[in-house]
Short mmCIF file of C-alpha atoms in Angstrom, two decimals:
data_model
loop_
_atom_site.label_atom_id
_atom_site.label_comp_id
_atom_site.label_asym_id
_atom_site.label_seq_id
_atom_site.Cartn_x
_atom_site.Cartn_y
_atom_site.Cartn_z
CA UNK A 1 47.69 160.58 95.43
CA UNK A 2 46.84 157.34 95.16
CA UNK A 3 44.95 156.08 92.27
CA UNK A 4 42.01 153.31 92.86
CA UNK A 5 39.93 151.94 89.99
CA UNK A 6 36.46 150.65 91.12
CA UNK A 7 34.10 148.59 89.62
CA UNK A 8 30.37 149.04 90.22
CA UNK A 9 29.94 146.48 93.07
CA UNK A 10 28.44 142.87 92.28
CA UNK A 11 26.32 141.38 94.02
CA UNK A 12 24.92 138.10 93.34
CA UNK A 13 22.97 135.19 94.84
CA UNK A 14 23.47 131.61 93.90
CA UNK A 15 21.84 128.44 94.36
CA UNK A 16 23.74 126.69 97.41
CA UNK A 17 24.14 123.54 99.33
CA UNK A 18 24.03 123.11 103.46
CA UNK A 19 26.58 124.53 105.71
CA UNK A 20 28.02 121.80 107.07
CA UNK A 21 28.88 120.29 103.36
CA UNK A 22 30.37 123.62 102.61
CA UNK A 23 32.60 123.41 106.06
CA UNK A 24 33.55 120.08 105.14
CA UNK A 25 34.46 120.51 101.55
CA UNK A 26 36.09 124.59 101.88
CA UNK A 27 39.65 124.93 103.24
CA UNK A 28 39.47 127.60 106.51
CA UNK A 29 41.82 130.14 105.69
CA UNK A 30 42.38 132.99 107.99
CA UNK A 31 45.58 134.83 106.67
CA UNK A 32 45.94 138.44 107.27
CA UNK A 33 49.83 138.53 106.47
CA UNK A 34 49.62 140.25 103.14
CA UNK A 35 46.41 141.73 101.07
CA UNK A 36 46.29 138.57 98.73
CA UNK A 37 45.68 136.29 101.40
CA UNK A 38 43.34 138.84 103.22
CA UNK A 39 41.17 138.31 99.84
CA UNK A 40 41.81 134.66 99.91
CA UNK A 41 40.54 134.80 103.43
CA UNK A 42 37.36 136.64 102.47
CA UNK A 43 36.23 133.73 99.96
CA UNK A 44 37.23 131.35 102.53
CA UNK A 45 34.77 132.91 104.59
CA UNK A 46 31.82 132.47 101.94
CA UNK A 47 32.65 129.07 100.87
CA UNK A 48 31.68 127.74 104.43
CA UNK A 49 29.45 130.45 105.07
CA UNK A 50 30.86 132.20 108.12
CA UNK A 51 29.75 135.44 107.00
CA UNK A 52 31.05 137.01 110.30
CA UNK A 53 34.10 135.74 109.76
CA UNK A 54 33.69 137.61 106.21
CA UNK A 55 32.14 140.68 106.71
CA UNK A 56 35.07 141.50 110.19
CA UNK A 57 37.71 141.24 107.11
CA UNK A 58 36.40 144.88 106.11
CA UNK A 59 37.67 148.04 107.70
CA UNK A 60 34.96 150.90 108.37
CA UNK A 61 33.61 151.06 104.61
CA UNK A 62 31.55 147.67 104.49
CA UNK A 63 30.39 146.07 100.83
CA UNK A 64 26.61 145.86 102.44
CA UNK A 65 24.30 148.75 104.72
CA UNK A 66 25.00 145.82 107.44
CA UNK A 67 25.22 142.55 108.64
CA UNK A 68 21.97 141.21 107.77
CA UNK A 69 22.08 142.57 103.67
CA UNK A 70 25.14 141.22 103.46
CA UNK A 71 24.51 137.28 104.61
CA UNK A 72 21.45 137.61 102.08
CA UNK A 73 23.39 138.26 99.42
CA UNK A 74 24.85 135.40 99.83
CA UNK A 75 21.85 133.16 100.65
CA UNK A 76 22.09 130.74 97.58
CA UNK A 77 25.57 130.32 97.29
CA UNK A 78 27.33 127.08 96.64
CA UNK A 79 31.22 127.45 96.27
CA UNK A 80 33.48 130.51 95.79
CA UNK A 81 37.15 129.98 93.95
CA UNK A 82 39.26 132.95 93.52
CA UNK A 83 42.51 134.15 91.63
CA UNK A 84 44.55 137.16 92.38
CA UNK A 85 46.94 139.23 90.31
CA UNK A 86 50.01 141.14 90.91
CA UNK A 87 49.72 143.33 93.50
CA UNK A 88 50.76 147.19 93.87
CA UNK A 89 50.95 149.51 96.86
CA UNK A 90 51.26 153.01 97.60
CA UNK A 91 52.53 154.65 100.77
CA UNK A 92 50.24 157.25 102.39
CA UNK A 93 49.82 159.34 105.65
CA UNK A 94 50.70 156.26 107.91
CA UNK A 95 49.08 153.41 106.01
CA UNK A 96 50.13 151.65 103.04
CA UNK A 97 47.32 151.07 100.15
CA UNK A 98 47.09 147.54 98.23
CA UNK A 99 45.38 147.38 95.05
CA UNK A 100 44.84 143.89 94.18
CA UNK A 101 42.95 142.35 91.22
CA UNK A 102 40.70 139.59 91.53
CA UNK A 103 38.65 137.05 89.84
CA UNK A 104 36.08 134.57 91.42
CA UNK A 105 33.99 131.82 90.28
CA UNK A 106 31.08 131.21 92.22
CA UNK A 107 29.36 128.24 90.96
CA UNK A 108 25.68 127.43 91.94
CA UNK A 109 23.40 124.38 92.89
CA UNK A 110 23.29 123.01 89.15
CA UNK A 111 26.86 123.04 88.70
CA UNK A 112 26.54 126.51 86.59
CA UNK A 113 29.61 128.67 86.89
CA UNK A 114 29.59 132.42 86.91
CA UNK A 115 32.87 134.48 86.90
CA UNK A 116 32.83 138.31 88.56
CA UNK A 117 36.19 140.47 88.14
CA UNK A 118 37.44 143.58 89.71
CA UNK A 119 40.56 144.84 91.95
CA UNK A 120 39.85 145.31 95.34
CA UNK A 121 41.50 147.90 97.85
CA UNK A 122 43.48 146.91 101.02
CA UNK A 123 44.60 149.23 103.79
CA UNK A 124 47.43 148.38 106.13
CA UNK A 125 47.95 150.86 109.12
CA UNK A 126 51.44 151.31 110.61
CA UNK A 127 51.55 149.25 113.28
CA UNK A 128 53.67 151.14 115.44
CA UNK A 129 51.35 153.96 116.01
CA UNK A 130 48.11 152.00 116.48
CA UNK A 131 46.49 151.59 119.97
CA UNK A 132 44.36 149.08 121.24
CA UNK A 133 42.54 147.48 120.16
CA UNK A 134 45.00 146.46 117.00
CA UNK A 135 43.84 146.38 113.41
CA UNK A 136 45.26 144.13 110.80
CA UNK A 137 45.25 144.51 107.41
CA UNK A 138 41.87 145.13 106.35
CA UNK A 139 39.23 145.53 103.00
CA UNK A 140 38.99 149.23 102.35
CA UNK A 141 36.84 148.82 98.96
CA UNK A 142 36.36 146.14 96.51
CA UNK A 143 34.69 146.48 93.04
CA UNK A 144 33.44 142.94 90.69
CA UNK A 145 31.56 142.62 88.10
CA UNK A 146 30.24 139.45 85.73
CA UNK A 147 33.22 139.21 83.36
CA UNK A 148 32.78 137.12 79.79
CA UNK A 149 36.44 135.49 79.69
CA UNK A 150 36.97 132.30 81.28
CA UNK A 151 38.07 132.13 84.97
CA UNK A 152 41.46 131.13 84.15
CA UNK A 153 41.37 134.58 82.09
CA UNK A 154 40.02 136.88 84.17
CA UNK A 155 41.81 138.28 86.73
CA UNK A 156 42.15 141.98 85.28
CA UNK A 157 46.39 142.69 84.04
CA UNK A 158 46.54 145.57 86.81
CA UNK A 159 44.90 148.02 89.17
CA UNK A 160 45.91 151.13 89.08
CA UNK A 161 49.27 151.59 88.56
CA UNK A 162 50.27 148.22 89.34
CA UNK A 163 52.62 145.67 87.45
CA UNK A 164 51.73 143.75 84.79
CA UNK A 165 51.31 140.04 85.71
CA UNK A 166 54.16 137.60 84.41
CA UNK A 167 53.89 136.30 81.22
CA UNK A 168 52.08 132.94 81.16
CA UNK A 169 54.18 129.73 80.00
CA UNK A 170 51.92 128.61 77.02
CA UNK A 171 52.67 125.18 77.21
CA UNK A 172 52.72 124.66 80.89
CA UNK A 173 49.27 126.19 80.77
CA UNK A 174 48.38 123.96 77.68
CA UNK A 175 49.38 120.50 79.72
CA UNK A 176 47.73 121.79 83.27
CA UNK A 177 44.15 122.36 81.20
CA UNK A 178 44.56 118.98 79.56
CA UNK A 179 45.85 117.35 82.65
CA UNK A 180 42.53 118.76 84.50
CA UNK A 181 40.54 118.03 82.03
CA UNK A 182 41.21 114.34 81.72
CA UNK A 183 42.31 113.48 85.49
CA UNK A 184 41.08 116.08 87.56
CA UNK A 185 37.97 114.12 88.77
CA UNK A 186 40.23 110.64 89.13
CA UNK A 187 43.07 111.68 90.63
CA UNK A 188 43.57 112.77 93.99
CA UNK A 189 43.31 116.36 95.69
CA UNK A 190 46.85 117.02 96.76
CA UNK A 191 50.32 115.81 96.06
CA UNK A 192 51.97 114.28 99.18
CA UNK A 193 53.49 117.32 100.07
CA UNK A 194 50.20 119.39 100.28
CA UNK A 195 49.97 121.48 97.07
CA UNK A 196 47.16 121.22 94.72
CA UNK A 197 47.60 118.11 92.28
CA UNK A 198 47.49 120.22 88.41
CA UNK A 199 51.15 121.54 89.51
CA UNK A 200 53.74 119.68 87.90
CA UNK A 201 57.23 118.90 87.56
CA UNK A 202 58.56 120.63 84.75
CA UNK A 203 62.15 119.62 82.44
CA UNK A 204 63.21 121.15 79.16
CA UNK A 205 65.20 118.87 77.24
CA UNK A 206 67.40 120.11 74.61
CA UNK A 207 68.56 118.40 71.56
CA UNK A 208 69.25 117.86 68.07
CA UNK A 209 67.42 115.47 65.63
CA UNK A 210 69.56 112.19 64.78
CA UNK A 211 69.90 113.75 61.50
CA UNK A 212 70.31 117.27 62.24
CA UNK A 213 73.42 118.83 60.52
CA UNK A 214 76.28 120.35 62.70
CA UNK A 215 75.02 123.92 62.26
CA UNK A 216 71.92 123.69 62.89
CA UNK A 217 70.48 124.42 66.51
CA UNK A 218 69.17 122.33 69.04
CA UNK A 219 65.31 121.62 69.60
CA UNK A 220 63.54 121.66 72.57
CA UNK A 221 61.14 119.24 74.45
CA UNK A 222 59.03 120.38 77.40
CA UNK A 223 58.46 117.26 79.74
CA UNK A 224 55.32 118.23 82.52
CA UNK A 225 55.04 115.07 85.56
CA UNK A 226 51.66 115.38 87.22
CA UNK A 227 51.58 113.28 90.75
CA UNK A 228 48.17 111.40 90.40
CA UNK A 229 47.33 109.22 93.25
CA UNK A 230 48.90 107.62 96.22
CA UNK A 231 48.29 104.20 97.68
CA UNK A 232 49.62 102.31 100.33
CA UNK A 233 53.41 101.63 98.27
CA UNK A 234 52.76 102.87 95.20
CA UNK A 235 52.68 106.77 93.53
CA UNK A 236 51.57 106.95 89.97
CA UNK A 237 52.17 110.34 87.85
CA UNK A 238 51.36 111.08 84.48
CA UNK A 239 53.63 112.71 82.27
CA UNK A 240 53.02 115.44 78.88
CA UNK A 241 55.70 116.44 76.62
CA UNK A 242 55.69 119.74 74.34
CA UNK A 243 57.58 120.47 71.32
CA UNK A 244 56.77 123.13 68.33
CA UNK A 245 55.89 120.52 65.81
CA UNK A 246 53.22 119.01 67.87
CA UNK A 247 51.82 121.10 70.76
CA UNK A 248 51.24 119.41 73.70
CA UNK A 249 50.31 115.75 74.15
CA UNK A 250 50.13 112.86 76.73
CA UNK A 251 52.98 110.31 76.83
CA UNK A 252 52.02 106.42 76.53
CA UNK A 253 54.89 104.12 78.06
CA UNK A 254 54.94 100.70 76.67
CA UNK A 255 54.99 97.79 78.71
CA UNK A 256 55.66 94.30 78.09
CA UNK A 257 52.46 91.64 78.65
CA UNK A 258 53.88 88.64 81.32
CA UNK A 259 53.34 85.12 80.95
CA UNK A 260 55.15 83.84 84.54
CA UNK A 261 55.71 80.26 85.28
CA UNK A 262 55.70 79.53 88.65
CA UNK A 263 57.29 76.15 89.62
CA UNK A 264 53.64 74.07 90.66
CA UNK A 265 51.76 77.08 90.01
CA UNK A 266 52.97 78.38 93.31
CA UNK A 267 53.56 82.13 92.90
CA UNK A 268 54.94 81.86 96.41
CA UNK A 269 57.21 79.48 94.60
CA UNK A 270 60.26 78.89 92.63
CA UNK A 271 59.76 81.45 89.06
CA UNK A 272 60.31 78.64 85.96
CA UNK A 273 60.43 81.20 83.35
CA UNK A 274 59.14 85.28 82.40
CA UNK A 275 58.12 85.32 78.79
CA UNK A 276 56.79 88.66 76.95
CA UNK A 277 53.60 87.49 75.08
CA UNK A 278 52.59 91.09 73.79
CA UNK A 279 52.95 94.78 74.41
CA UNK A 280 50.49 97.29 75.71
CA UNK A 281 50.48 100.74 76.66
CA UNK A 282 49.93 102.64 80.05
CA UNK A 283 48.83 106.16 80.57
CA UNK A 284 50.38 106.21 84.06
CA UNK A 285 53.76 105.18 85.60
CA UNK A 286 54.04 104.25 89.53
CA UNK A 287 56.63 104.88 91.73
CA UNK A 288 58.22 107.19 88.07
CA UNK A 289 61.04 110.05 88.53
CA UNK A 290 62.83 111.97 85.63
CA UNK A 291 66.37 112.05 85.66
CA UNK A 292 67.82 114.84 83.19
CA UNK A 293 71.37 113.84 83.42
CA UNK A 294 70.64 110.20 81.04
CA UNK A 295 67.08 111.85 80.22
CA UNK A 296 65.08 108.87 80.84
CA UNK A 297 62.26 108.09 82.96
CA UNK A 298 61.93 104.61 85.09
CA UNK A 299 59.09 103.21 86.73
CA UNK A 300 58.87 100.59 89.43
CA UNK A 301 55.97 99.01 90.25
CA UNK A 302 56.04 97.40 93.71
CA UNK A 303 53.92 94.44 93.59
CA UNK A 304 53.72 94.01 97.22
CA UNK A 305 55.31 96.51 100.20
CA UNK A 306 58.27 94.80 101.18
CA UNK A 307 59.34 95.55 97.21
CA UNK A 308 60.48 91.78 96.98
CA UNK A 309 58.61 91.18 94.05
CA UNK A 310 58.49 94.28 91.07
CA UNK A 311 58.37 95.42 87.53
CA UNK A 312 60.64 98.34 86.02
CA UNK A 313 60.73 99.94 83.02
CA UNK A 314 63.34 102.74 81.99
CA UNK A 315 62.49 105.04 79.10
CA UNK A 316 64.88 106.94 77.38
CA UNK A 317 64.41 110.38 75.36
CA UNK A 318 65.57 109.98 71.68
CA UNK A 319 64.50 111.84 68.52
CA UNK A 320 61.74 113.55 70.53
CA UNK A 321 59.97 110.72 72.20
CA UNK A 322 60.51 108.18 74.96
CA UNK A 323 61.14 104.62 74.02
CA UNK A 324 61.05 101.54 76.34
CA UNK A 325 64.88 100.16 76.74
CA UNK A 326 65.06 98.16 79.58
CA UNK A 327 62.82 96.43 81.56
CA UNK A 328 63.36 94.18 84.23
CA UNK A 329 61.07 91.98 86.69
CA UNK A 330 61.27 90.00 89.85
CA UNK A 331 58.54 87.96 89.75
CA UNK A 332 59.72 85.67 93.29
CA UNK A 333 57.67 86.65 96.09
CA UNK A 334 61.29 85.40 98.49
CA UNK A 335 62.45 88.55 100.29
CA UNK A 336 65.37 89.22 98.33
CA UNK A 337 65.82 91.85 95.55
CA UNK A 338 66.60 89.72 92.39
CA UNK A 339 65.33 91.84 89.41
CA UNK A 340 65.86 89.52 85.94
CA UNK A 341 66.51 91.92 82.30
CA UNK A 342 63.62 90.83 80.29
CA UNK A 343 64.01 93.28 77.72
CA UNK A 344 67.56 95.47 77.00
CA UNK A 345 67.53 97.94 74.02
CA UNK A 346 69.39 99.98 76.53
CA UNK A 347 71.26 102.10 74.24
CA UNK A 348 72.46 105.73 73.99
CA UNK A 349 70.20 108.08 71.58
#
């Protein structure tokens, strides 16, 4: 037998914005290859408020006593985002029963958030022995209620007798909610390769202190590389580190200030002399890649497309912090590559 737990059903009404803002600002997602993305679908649906789409993602049982109660419920809404947990299924009698847990956040007109939790139930029927006309996986029952945690939280551990989710990486988590927190409104939307920017690159660098005796054991440092924002020839990402004495915290890469003499003034012209005249700090590096092998970071900064004319910085990973080591400028705006070493303190840790 197959075991469902079910929530008392929520439903709630929110204060919403037009349809076509909602169309323009909600992905449409129409997935019915697994049960997660079937749920996915459904809040899809809401966001943009194609309620027909919605309501055709149930099977027989629907969540309203029809069409018309169930686009009401919904009147007010503004945005819906949803998480899912791990999934578990159960064989029976032809069809193959998905219990999957779910959180949502549906947030209203004045920005206020509310968070609902449950585990809804997903049928799949054998395809082989189904006849015309052909039904995909569909929404056999679903159960939310408000929930207190916080949306990140929420999504319930299991349904039924399904799997515990995977233990959650404490600092990763730690460096996406300051990340989000501090960028999520300047940066943009997506990384260049489609997935949601708050997903980063993630190292672990191992090592001993400089005065660390032979016995003792190596320390690690989590490094986290957010993509930020893309411009015409230039990416800029901005980096966390971890480590057990300090928790999480944003990296700062020096940089050297630039007094640049151009021959006449010309800055088309012949370059008369680079001088450092201070240091300052940057919370983002462009065009920026790890490399674990020499566990430093460099930056280049195209000044122009054609990448004639640039600043880069390398920083190197040494008693548990990056320093700046080498950095190097072309400040002739001639065609050629012809980087000069303004700074060198390019030595090994």
């Amino acid at each position: 037998m197959r075991r469902i737990f079910l929530a008392a059903t929520a439903l709630f009404s929110l204060a919403g914005i037009g349809q076509s803002a909602l169309a323009a600002e909600a992905p449409y997602i129409d997935d019915r290859s697994s049960a997660e993305a079937v749920i996915r679908s459904l809040y899809s649906a809401i966001s943009r408020h194609e309620f027909a789409r919605a309501w055709d993602y149930f099977g027989d049982t629907k969540p309203a006593k029809d069409f018309n109660a169930f686009v009401k419920g919904y009147d007010n809404t503004d945005t819906v985002e949803v998480k899912t947990g791990a999934v578990s299924n159960e064989g029976a009698a032809g069809s193959i029963y998905y219990s999957v847990p779910v959180a949502i956040q549906a947030t209203d007109k004045k920005g206020e958030a509310k968070v609902f939790a449950g585990c809804y139930t997903l049928r799949q029927v054998n395809a082989q022995i189904q006849e015309p006309p052909f039904q995909p996986i569909f929404i056999d029952k679903g159960a939310l209620k408000p929930s207190t945690s916080d949306f990140e939280d929420a999504v319930p551990a299991n349904c039924g007798d399904g799997p515990p989710p995977p233990k959650k990486d404490g600092a990763l988590e730690q460096a996406k909610k300051a990340f989000l927190a501090t960028y999520g409104e300047q940066c943009d939307k997506e990384n260049p390769e489609g997935k949601p920017v708050g997903e980063p690159d993630t190292y672990s660098i191992h090592y001993k202190d400089k005065d660390a005796g032979a016995d003792e054991p190596e320390r690690e440092t989590r490094l986290f590389r957010f993509f930020c924002s893309m411009a015409a020839y230039n990416e800029s990402a901005v980096y966390y580190i971890y480590d057990d004495v300090n928790g999480v915290r944003q990296l700062q890469f020096a940089s050297p200030e630039l007094d640049i003499r151009y021959e006449n003034n010309n800055s088309e012209g012949k370059v008369e002399g680079i001088h450092i005249i201070g240091f300052q700090t940057d919370d983002q590096l462009v065009n920026s890649d790890y490399d674990d092998k020499t566990n430093t970071i460099t930056s280049m900064n195209k000044w122009r497309g054609v990448g004639d004319a640039s600043s880069t910085g390398t920083y190197l990973f040494r008693n548990g912090n990056f320093s700046l080591v080498q950095y190097d400028v072309d400040a002739s705006y001639d065609g050629a590559i012809n980087p000069e070493t303004v700074l060198d303190y390019n030595t090994a840790p």
